[in-house]
């Protein structure tokens, strides 16, 4: 039985109090991390291939529809400010285009050819890696994109919560995270969405660490895009070089990044 058809473990939700609803949702959410843990070997295999592609200049693409597409875009959009990479290094695409980020585009996910058309705008090639995100594992937009990518020699993976689904068949590195029934039957933005977000966090963070964008445990290549991040960067430099705040801030402003400021301070 697919995830969208699994009946909730709870019933008569409209008769529950706020507290009972919160406890029920939280109870279900607690199982998600354990489900992700079981998928770690699959995630590791995919990441090995992703990192190898990135070492030679390859890019990471995400495709998805609805919540899955939005989660891919979220993860991709956070890589530049967090790790200092270009906006063209990790790219998220959603069925229906950017308009669908805020508002659902009817039937966009049912087009099996559109994902490949979308990817062609970025000149995707064998150097790149494509991940399809589909909770149900049967989203036509995602399946079509992965299948066309495979046919063109592009390595593929999927993140799905429905084992042995159609999306797995077109993925070189399937990542299957069955989370069981949702609190509200079929509402895959809940547990399935949480699982997908956790896996995406693992993929992008691990890949960026492997590519050298973290030193110790610090985001040394982060973009200095607001006062909070400038302050954080200044304190990183203080800690690394053993200097006062004003001197660290001056170095940061002169060199534009924590990494370069530390290198200059040690030089």
Tab-separated table of N, CA, C and O in Angstrom, residues 94-213:
chain	number	residue	atom	x	y	z
A	94	UNK	N	11.002	22.953	-9.453
A	94	UNK	CA	9.691	22.487	-9.019
A	94	UNK	C	8.734	22.430	-10.202
A	94	UNK	O	8.779	23.300	-11.096
A	95	UNK	N	7.900	21.427	-10.217
A	95	UNK	CA	6.880	21.314	-11.265
A	95	UNK	C	5.986	22.550	-11.243
A	95	UNK	O	5.467	22.932	-10.190
A	96	UNK	N	5.824	23.178	-12.383
A	96	UNK	CA	5.022	24.390	-12.444
A	96	UNK	C	5.836	25.659	-12.396
A	96	UNK	O	5.287	26.761	-12.505
A	97	UNK	N	7.165	25.519	-12.226
A	97	UNK	CA	8.035	26.689	-12.209
A	97	UNK	C	7.993	27.458	-10.900
A	97	UNK	O	7.338	27.057	-9.930
A	98	UNK	N	8.681	28.587	-10.862
A	98	UNK	CA	8.816	29.356	-9.622
A	98	UNK	C	7.469	29.788	-9.042
A	98	UNK	O	7.334	29.947	-7.825
A	99	UNK	N	6.471	29.972	-9.890
A	99	UNK	CA	5.141	30.350	-9.398
A	99	UNK	C	4.606	29.305	-8.423
A	99	UNK	O	3.893	29.630	-7.469
A	100	UNK	N	4.987	28.046	-8.650
A	100	UNK	CA	4.479	26.955	-7.828
A	100	UNK	C	5.115	26.911	-6.445
A	100	UNK	O	4.671	26.143	-5.579
A	101	UNK	N	6.145	27.723	-6.218
A	101	UNK	CA	6.749	27.770	-4.878
A	101	UNK	C	5.732	28.278	-3.870
A	101	UNK	O	5.655	27.797	-2.741
A	102	UNK	N	4.919	29.255	-4.291
A	102	UNK	CA	3.935	29.855	-3.381
A	102	UNK	C	2.523	29.326	-3.587
A	102	UNK	O	1.767	29.197	-2.627
A	103	UNK	N	2.177	29.022	-4.815
A	103	UNK	CA	0.815	28.584	-5.101
A	103	UNK	C	0.839	27.340	-5.968
A	103	UNK	O	1.608	27.254	-6.930
A	104	UNK	N	-0.022	26.380	-5.639
A	104	UNK	CA	-0.074	25.132	-6.398
A	104	UNK	C	-0.457	25.407	-7.845
A	104	UNK	O	-1.348	26.210	-8.133
A	105	UNK	N	0.244	24.755	-8.769
A	105	UNK	CA	-0.072	24.832	-10.190
A	105	UNK	C	-0.743	23.515	-10.567
A	105	UNK	O	-0.122	22.455	-10.532
A	106	UNK	N	-2.013	23.586	-10.908
A	106	UNK	CA	-2.802	22.384	-11.150
A	106	UNK	C	-2.202	21.502	-12.259
A	106	UNK	O	-1.815	22.005	-13.312
A	107	UNK	N	-2.097	20.230	-11.975
A	107	UNK	CA	-1.673	19.194	-12.926
A	107	UNK	C	-0.231	19.330	-13.397
A	107	UNK	O	0.203	18.562	-14.265
A	108	UNK	N	0.534	20.267	-12.830
A	108	UNK	CA	1.924	20.439	-13.268
A	108	UNK	C	2.742	19.176	-13.028
A	108	UNK	O	3.610	18.828	-13.830
A	109	UNK	N	2.446	18.483	-11.947
A	109	UNK	CA	3.240	17.301	-11.611
A	109	UNK	C	2.939	16.107	-12.524
A	109	UNK	O	3.661	15.112	-12.510
A	110	UNK	N	1.886	16.203	-13.317
A	110	UNK	CA	1.479	15.077	-14.162
A	110	UNK	C	2.175	15.044	-15.519
A	110	UNK	O	1.978	14.110	-16.299
A	111	UNK	N	3.001	16.042	-15.793
A	111	UNK	CA	3.690	16.134	-17.080
A	111	UNK	C	5.031	15.407	-16.990
A	111	UNK	O	5.941	15.822	-16.284
A	112	UNK	N	5.177	14.313	-17.729
A	112	UNK	CA	6.391	13.497	-17.668
A	112	UNK	C	7.558	14.091	-18.458
A	112	UNK	O	8.687	13.615	-18.328
A	113	UNK	N	7.311	15.085	-19.275
A	113	UNK	CA	8.385	15.649	-20.091
A	113	UNK	C	8.913	16.983	-19.573
A	113	UNK	O	10.009	17.404	-19.939
A	114	UNK	N	8.141	17.646	-18.701
A	114	UNK	CA	8.500	19.007	-18.325
A	114	UNK	C	9.782	19.092	-17.502
A	114	UNK	O	10.556	20.040	-17.644
A	115	UNK	N	10.038	18.120	-16.634
A	115	UNK	CA	11.253	18.184	-15.822
A	115	UNK	C	12.496	18.197	-16.699
A	115	UNK	O	13.437	18.966	-16.457
A	116	UNK	N	12.499	17.343	-17.715
A	116	UNK	CA	13.654	17.320	-18.611
A	116	UNK	C	13.772	18.637	-19.377
A	116	UNK	O	14.892	19.153	-19.567
A	117	UNK	N	12.646	19.205	-19.775
A	117	UNK	CA	12.682	20.522	-20.424
A	117	UNK	C	13.264	21.565	-19.481
A	117	UNK	O	14.074	22.411	-19.893
A	118	UNK	N	12.846	21.514	-18.212
A	118	UNK	CA	13.359	22.462	-17.218
A	118	UNK	C	14.862	22.294	-17.025
A	118	UNK	O	15.617	23.271	-16.926
A	119	UNK	N	15.315	21.056	-16.970
A	119	UNK	CA	16.734	20.773	-16.763
A	119	UNK	C	17.571	21.208	-17.954
A	119	UNK	O	18.731	21.621	-17.800
A	120	UNK	N	16.994	21.128	-19.151
A	120	UNK	CA	17.717	21.527	-20.352
A	120	UNK	C	18.076	23.007	-20.334
A	120	UNK	O	19.079	23.427	-20.928
A	121	UNK	N	17.270	23.811	-19.636
A	121	UNK	CA	17.568	25.238	-19.540
A	121	UNK	C	18.878	25.493	-18.798
A	121	UNK	O	19.473	26.562	-18.909
A	122	UNK	N	19.312	24.507	-18.020
A	122	UNK	CA	20.570	24.624	-17.271
A	122	UNK	C	21.687	23.806	-17.913
A	122	UNK	O	22.760	23.641	-17.317
A	123	UNK	N	21.421	23.283	-19.101
A	123	UNK	CA	22.422	22.491	-19.827
A	123	UNK	C	22.986	21.358	-18.966
A	123	UNK	O	24.206	21.145	-18.906
A	124	UNK	N	22.100	20.636	-18.295
A	124	UNK	CA	22.528	19.519	-17.468
A	124	UNK	C	23.282	18.506	-18.330
A	124	UNK	O	22.939	18.289	-19.497
A	125	UNK	N	24.333	17.912	-17.751
A	125	UNK	CA	25.158	16.998	-18.526
A	125	UNK	C	25.641	15.843	-17.648
A	125	UNK	O	25.297	15.756	-16.459
A	126	UNK	N	26.452	14.964	-18.222
A	126	UNK	CA	26.975	13.810	-17.498
A	126	UNK	C	27.840	14.207	-16.314
A	126	UNK	O	28.074	13.391	-15.424
A	127	UNK	N	28.321	15.436	-16.283
A	127	UNK	CA	29.136	15.899	-15.153
A	127	UNK	C	28.294	16.124	-13.900
A	127	UNK	O	28.821	16.176	-12.794
A	128	UNK	N	26.975	16.263	-14.076
A	128	UNK	CA	26.082	16.638	-12.988
A	128	UNK	C	25.413	15.429	-12.339
A	128	UNK	O	25.545	14.296	-12.808
A	129	UNK	N	24.681	15.694	-11.260
A	129	UNK	CA	23.965	14.644	-10.527
A	129	UNK	C	22.547	15.142	-10.259
A	129	UNK	O	22.342	16.294	-9.871
A	130	UNK	N	21.568	14.256	-10.470
A	130	UNK	CA	20.156	14.630	-10.330
A	130	UNK	C	19.472	13.803	-9.250
A	130	UNK	O	19.553	12.572	-9.263
A	131	UNK	N	18.781	14.481	-8.342
A	131	UNK	CA	17.990	13.815	-7.300
A	131	UNK	C	16.520	14.159	-7.496
A	131	UNK	O	16.149	15.341	-7.541
A	132	UNK	N	15.686	13.136	-7.620
A	132	UNK	CA	14.248	13.328	-7.681
A	132	UNK	C	13.642	13.120	-6.304
A	132	UNK	O	13.932	12.129	-5.635
A	133	UNK	N	12.810	14.065	-5.878
A	133	UNK	CA	12.195	14.005	-4.548
A	133	UNK	C	10.709	13.757	-4.729
A	133	UNK	O	10.010	14.559	-5.356
A	134	UNK	N	10.222	12.627	-4.217
A	134	UNK	CA	8.817	12.272	-4.395
A	134	UNK	C	8.374	11.370	-3.249
A	134	UNK	O	8.774	10.206	-3.188
A	135	UNK	N	7.569	11.901	-2.362
A	135	UNK	CA	7.139	11.129	-1.192
A	135	UNK	C	6.436	9.846	-1.603
A	135	UNK	O	6.717	8.762	-1.082
A	136	UNK	N	5.518	9.947	-2.555
A	136	UNK	CA	4.745	8.788	-2.980
A	136	UNK	C	5.540	7.864	-3.881
A	136	UNK	O	5.209	6.690	-4.051
A	137	UNK	N	6.570	8.408	-4.518
A	137	UNK	CA	7.378	7.624	-5.431
A	137	UNK	C	6.752	7.439	-6.798
A	137	UNK	O	7.241	6.643	-7.606
A	138	UNK	N	5.703	8.174	-7.104
A	138	UNK	CA	5.041	7.983	-8.388
A	138	UNK	C	4.699	9.298	-9.099
A	138	UNK	O	3.839	9.330	-9.975
A	139	UNK	N	5.374	10.370	-8.755
A	139	UNK	CA	5.130	11.669	-9.378
A	139	UNK	C	5.644	11.673	-10.817
A	139	UNK	O	6.856	11.534	-11.041
A	140	UNK	N	4.789	11.827	-11.812
A	140	UNK	CA	5.220	11.762	-13.213
A	140	UNK	C	6.323	12.765	-13.561
A	140	UNK	O	7.244	12.426	-14.323
A	141	UNK	N	6.227	13.983	-13.047
A	141	UNK	CA	7.240	15.006	-13.321
A	141	UNK	C	8.622	14.504	-12.920
A	141	UNK	O	9.604	14.653	-13.665
A	142	UNK	N	8.711	13.894	-11.754
A	142	UNK	CA	9.990	13.415	-11.226
A	142	UNK	C	10.453	12.172	-11.981
A	142	UNK	O	11.620	12.067	-12.387
A	143	UNK	N	9.550	11.227	-12.178
A	143	UNK	CA	9.901	9.977	-12.866
A	143	UNK	C	10.391	10.261	-14.284
A	143	UNK	O	11.410	9.724	-14.730
A	144	UNK	N	9.675	11.123	-14.990
A	144	UNK	CA	10.070	11.460	-16.348
A	144	UNK	C	11.436	12.108	-16.410
A	144	UNK	O	12.257	11.787	-17.278
A	145	UNK	N	11.701	13.017	-15.477
A	145	UNK	CA	12.991	13.695	-15.447
A	145	UNK	C	14.136	12.743	-15.164
A	145	UNK	O	15.187	12.799	-15.812
A	146	UNK	N	13.941	11.849	-14.200
A	146	UNK	CA	14.985	10.878	-13.849
A	146	UNK	C	15.241	9.912	-15.007
A	146	UNK	O	16.397	9.582	-15.309
A	147	UNK	N	14.175	9.472	-15.632
A	147	UNK	CA	14.323	8.519	-16.735
A	147	UNK	C	15.093	9.140	-17.900
A	147	UNK	O	15.991	8.507	-18.481
A	148	UNK	N	14.765	10.362	-18.254
A	148	UNK	CA	15.470	11.036	-19.334
A	148	UNK	C	16.930	11.288	-18.961
A	148	UNK	O	17.827	11.166	-19.799
A	149	UNK	N	17.165	11.621	-17.696
A	149	UNK	CA	18.539	11.850	-17.243
A	149	UNK	C	19.362	10.576	-17.372
A	149	UNK	O	20.485	10.592	-17.897
A	150	UNK	N	18.797	9.466	-16.913
A	150	UNK	CA	19.497	8.189	-17.042
A	150	UNK	C	19.817	7.884	-18.502
A	150	UNK	O	20.909	7.416	-18.825
A	151	UNK	N	18.871	8.140	-19.374
A	151	UNK	CA	19.069	7.875	-20.795
A	151	UNK	C	20.144	8.739	-21.421
A	151	UNK	O	20.665	8.414	-22.493
A	152	UNK	N	20.496	9.827	-20.735
A	152	UNK	CA	21.538	10.723	-21.226
A	152	UNK	C	22.825	10.617	-20.407
A	152	UNK	O	23.666	11.526	-20.431
A	153	UNK	N	22.953	9.515	-19.674
A	153	UNK	CA	24.195	9.252	-18.953
A	153	UNK	C	24.406	10.051	-17.689
A	153	UNK	O	25.532	10.174	-17.195
A	154	UNK	N	23.330	10.601	-17.138
A	154	UNK	CA	23.430	11.407	-15.913
A	154	UNK	C	23.076	10.549	-14.708
A	154	UNK	O	22.061	9.847	-14.704
A	155	UNK	N	23.904	10.569	-13.679
A	155	UNK	CA	23.658	9.791	-12.469
A	155	UNK	C	22.448	10.328	-11.720
A	155	UNK	O	22.256	11.546	-11.624
A	156	UNK	N	21.633	9.422	-11.182
A	156	UNK	CA	20.384	9.821	-10.533
A	156	UNK	C	20.216	9.176	-9.169
A	156	UNK	O	20.738	8.097	-8.898
A	157	UNK	N	19.460	9.855	-8.331
A	157	UNK	CA	19.038	9.317	-7.034
A	157	UNK	C	17.610	9.782	-6.788
A	157	UNK	O	17.101	10.669	-7.488
A	158	UNK	N	16.967	9.192	-5.805
A	158	UNK	CA	15.645	9.664	-5.404
A	158	UNK	C	15.557	9.657	-3.884
A	158	UNK	O	16.302	8.947	-3.203
A	159	UNK	N	14.661	10.491	-3.376
A	159	UNK	CA	14.297	10.468	-1.955
A	159	UNK	C	12.796	10.211	-1.922
A	159	UNK	O	12.007	11.054	-2.358
A	160	UNK	N	12.420	9.044	-1.440
A	160	UNK	CA	11.006	8.671	-1.418
A	160	UNK	C	10.657	7.986	-0.110
A	160	UNK	O	11.517	7.403	0.555
A	161	UNK	N	9.382	8.061	0.257
A	161	UNK	CA	8.904	7.406	1.468
A	161	UNK	C	8.064	6.179	1.144
A	161	UNK	O	7.398	5.629	2.020
A	162	UNK	N	8.098	5.767	-0.112
A	162	UNK	CA	7.327	4.611	-0.550
A	162	UNK	C	8.272	3.606	-1.206
A	162	UNK	O	8.616	3.736	-2.377
A	163	UNK	N	8.725	2.596	-0.474
A	163	UNK	CA	9.703	1.637	-0.995
A	163	UNK	C	9.197	0.921	-2.239
A	163	UNK	O	7.998	0.684	-2.403
A	164	UNK	N	10.137	0.577	-3.109
A	164	UNK	CA	9.848	-0.208	-4.310
A	164	UNK	C	8.857	0.487	-5.242
A	164	UNK	O	8.144	-0.164	-6.006
A	165	UNK	N	8.803	1.796	-5.179
A	165	UNK	CA	7.898	2.553	-6.037
A	165	UNK	C	8.555	2.823	-7.386
A	165	UNK	O	9.729	2.512	-7.613
A	166	UNK	N	7.802	3.422	-8.290
A	166	UNK	CA	8.276	3.621	-9.659
A	166	UNK	C	9.513	4.502	-9.723
A	166	UNK	O	10.393	4.305	-10.568
A	167	UNK	N	9.616	5.475	-8.820
A	167	UNK	CA	10.755	6.393	-8.855
A	167	UNK	C	12.058	5.660	-8.544
A	167	UNK	O	13.138	6.044	-9.020
A	168	UNK	N	11.983	4.588	-7.767
A	168	UNK	CA	13.167	3.798	-7.435
A	168	UNK	C	13.750	3.145	-8.681
A	168	UNK	O	14.970	3.005	-8.828
A	169	UNK	N	12.887	2.755	-9.596
A	169	UNK	CA	13.310	2.046	-10.801
A	169	UNK	C	14.142	2.919	-11.732
A	169	UNK	O	14.885	2.394	-12.564
A	170	UNK	N	14.032	4.232	-11.611
A	170	UNK	CA	14.791	5.132	-12.485
A	170	UNK	C	15.864	5.882	-11.699
A	170	UNK	O	16.316	6.953	-12.112
A	171	UNK	N	16.279	5.312	-10.569
A	171	UNK	CA	17.293	5.931	-9.716
A	171	UNK	C	18.490	4.997	-9.561
A	171	UNK	O	18.327	3.843	-9.173
A	172	UNK	N	19.672	5.496	-9.851
A	172	UNK	CA	20.889	4.711	-9.643
A	172	UNK	C	21.161	4.528	-8.153
A	172	UNK	O	21.723	3.512	-7.739
A	173	UNK	N	20.769	5.532	-7.368
A	173	UNK	CA	21.007	5.505	-5.924
A	173	UNK	C	19.704	5.836	-5.186
A	173	UNK	O	19.503	6.967	-4.725
A	174	UNK	N	18.792	4.887	-5.076
A	174	UNK	CA	17.527	5.157	-4.381
A	174	UNK	C	17.720	5.335	-2.877
A	174	UNK	O	18.482	4.600	-2.249
A	175	UNK	N	17.042	6.331	-2.339
A	175	UNK	CA	17.019	6.555	-0.893
A	175	UNK	C	15.568	6.409	-0.452
A	175	UNK	O	14.717	7.233	-0.789
A	176	UNK	N	15.278	5.333	0.278
A	176	UNK	CA	13.914	5.002	0.661
A	176	UNK	C	13.742	5.169	2.172
A	176	UNK	O	14.441	4.526	2.953
A	177	UNK	N	12.817	6.043	2.559
A	177	UNK	CA	12.595	6.337	3.968
A	177	UNK	C	11.107	6.167	4.288
A	177	UNK	O	10.364	7.151	4.384
A	178	UNK	N	10.638	4.938	4.461
A	178	UNK	CA	9.227	4.736	4.805
A	178	UNK	C	8.937	5.235	6.214
A	178	UNK	O	9.583	4.822	7.178
A	179	UNK	N	8.002	6.148	6.333
A	179	UNK	CA	7.700	6.753	7.634
A	179	UNK	C	6.357	6.299	8.187
A	179	UNK	O	5.953	6.723	9.277
A	180	UNK	N	5.634	5.454	7.445
A	180	UNK	CA	4.332	5.003	7.922
A	180	UNK	C	3.258	6.052	7.678
A	180	UNK	O	3.489	7.083	7.043
A	181	UNK	N	2.061	5.795	8.160
A	181	UNK	CA	0.929	6.694	7.888
A	181	UNK	C	1.111	8.076	8.496
A	181	UNK	O	1.716	8.231	9.557
A	182	UNK	N	0.585	9.061	7.784
A	182	UNK	CA	0.616	10.437	8.286
A	182	UNK	C	-0.474	10.651	9.338
A	182	UNK	O	-1.465	9.926	9.382
A	183	UNK	N	-0.290	11.667	10.183
A	183	UNK	CA	-1.277	12.003	11.211
A	183	UNK	C	-2.620	12.316	10.559
A	183	UNK	O	-3.669	11.847	10.994
A	184	UNK	N	-2.571	13.113	9.492
A	184	UNK	CA	-3.739	13.334	8.644
A	184	UNK	C	-3.512	12.479	7.403
A	184	UNK	O	-2.532	12.690	6.681
A	185	UNK	N	-4.357	11.519	7.164
A	185	UNK	CA	-4.134	10.543	6.101
A	185	UNK	C	-3.785	11.211	4.770
A	185	UNK	O	-4.518	12.065	4.273
A	186	UNK	N	-2.639	10.819	4.219
A	186	UNK	CA	-2.214	11.313	2.915
A	186	UNK	C	-1.527	12.656	2.912
A	186	UNK	O	-1.074	13.107	1.861
A	187	UNK	N	-1.399	13.324	4.065
A	187	UNK	CA	-0.787	14.656	4.114
A	187	UNK	C	0.732	14.515	4.204
A	187	UNK	O	1.330	14.632	5.275
A	188	UNK	N	1.365	14.270	3.067
A	188	UNK	CA	2.791	13.958	3.053
A	188	UNK	C	3.690	15.159	3.303
A	188	UNK	O	4.911	15.019	3.314
A	189	UNK	N	3.104	16.330	3.510
A	189	UNK	CA	3.928	17.468	3.924
A	189	UNK	C	4.376	17.316	5.370
A	189	UNK	O	5.260	18.046	5.830
A	190	UNK	N	3.802	16.334	6.081
A	190	UNK	CA	4.096	16.174	7.506
A	190	UNK	C	5.295	15.250	7.716
A	190	UNK	O	6.433	15.657	7.538
A	191	UNK	N	5.083	13.987	8.072
A	191	UNK	CA	6.205	13.098	8.352
A	191	UNK	C	7.089	12.885	7.124
A	191	UNK	O	8.326	12.897	7.229
A	192	UNK	N	6.489	12.682	5.972
A	192	UNK	CA	7.289	12.483	4.758
A	192	UNK	C	8.121	13.726	4.462
A	192	UNK	O	9.303	13.630	4.126
A	193	UNK	N	7.507	14.903	4.593
A	193	UNK	CA	8.236	16.144	4.363
A	193	UNK	C	9.377	16.327	5.342
A	193	UNK	O	10.463	16.773	4.972
A	194	UNK	N	9.143	15.977	6.610
A	194	UNK	CA	10.190	16.072	7.616
A	194	UNK	C	11.345	15.135	7.277
A	194	UNK	O	12.523	15.508	7.371
A	195	UNK	N	11.024	13.922	6.858
A	195	UNK	CA	12.061	12.959	6.480
A	195	UNK	C	12.872	13.471	5.290
A	195	UNK	O	14.110	13.396	5.275
A	196	UNK	N	12.182	14.009	4.293
A	196	UNK	CA	12.881	14.531	3.116
A	196	UNK	C	13.801	15.688	3.498
A	196	UNK	O	14.931	15.784	3.018
A	197	UNK	N	13.317	16.571	4.371
A	197	UNK	CA	14.139	17.704	4.812
A	197	UNK	C	15.384	17.213	5.540
A	197	UNK	O	16.489	17.729	5.332
A	198	UNK	N	15.239	16.199	6.374
A	198	UNK	CA	16.385	15.660	7.104
A	198	UNK	C	17.413	15.066	6.147
A	198	UNK	O	18.625	15.282	6.302
A	199	UNK	N	16.950	14.340	5.153
A	199	UNK	CA	17.865	13.729	4.186
A	199	UNK	C	18.561	14.811	3.356
A	199	UNK	O	19.773	14.747	3.112
A	200	UNK	N	17.814	15.823	2.931
A	200	UNK	CA	18.409	16.912	2.162
A	200	UNK	C	19.458	17.652	2.981
A	200	UNK	O	20.521	18.018	2.453
A	201	UNK	N	19.177	17.879	4.266
A	201	UNK	CA	20.179	18.498	5.142
A	201	UNK	C	21.467	17.686	5.140
A	201	UNK	O	22.576	18.226	5.068
A	202	UNK	N	21.314	16.372	5.257
A	202	UNK	CA	22.478	15.482	5.284
A	202	UNK	C	23.261	15.561	3.977
A	202	UNK	O	24.494	15.635	3.985
A	203	UNK	N	22.547	15.534	2.866
A	203	UNK	CA	23.204	15.505	1.559
A	203	UNK	C	23.996	16.785	1.315
A	203	UNK	O	25.197	16.746	1.010
A	204	UNK	N	23.349	17.931	1.426
A	204	UNK	CA	24.037	19.187	1.102
A	204	UNK	C	25.132	19.504	2.110
A	204	UNK	O	26.234	19.921	1.731
A	205	UNK	N	24.863	19.295	3.391
A	205	UNK	CA	25.867	19.609	4.412
A	205	UNK	C	27.084	18.711	4.281
A	205	UNK	O	28.233	19.178	4.309
A	206	UNK	N	26.865	17.413	4.124
A	206	UNK	CA	27.987	16.481	3.997
A	206	UNK	C	28.790	16.770	2.739
A	206	UNK	O	30.032	16.765	2.756
A	207	UNK	N	28.100	17.026	1.634
A	207	UNK	CA	28.801	17.321	0.382
A	207	UNK	C	29.664	18.570	0.528
A	207	UNK	O	30.822	18.598	0.067
A	208	UNK	N	29.140	19.598	1.167
A	208	UNK	CA	29.891	20.845	1.314
A	208	UNK	C	31.065	20.691	2.282
A	208	UNK	O	32.130	21.283	2.083
A	209	UNK	N	30.895	19.900	3.322
A	209	UNK	CA	32.019	19.623	4.220
A	209	UNK	C	33.105	18.872	3.464
A	209	UNK	O	34.294	19.190	3.567
A	210	UNK	N	32.698	17.872	2.698
A	210	UNK	CA	33.653	17.099	1.917
A	210	UNK	C	34.382	17.953	0.882
A	210	UNK	O	35.529	17.667	0.536
A	211	UNK	N	33.742	19.010	0.432
A	211	UNK	CA	34.356	19.900	-0.555
A	211	UNK	C	35.155	21.024	0.092
A	211	UNK	O	35.650	21.912	-0.577
A	212	UNK	N	35.278	20.988	1.437
A	212	UNK	CA	36.171	21.910	2.124
A	212	UNK	C	35.571	23.227	2.555
A	212	UNK	O	36.308	24.170	2.883
A	213	UNK	N	34.252	23.332	2.604
A	213	UNK	CA	33.621	24.611	2.934
A	213	UNK	C	33.350	24.790	4.428
A	213	UNK	O	32.717	25.770	4.823
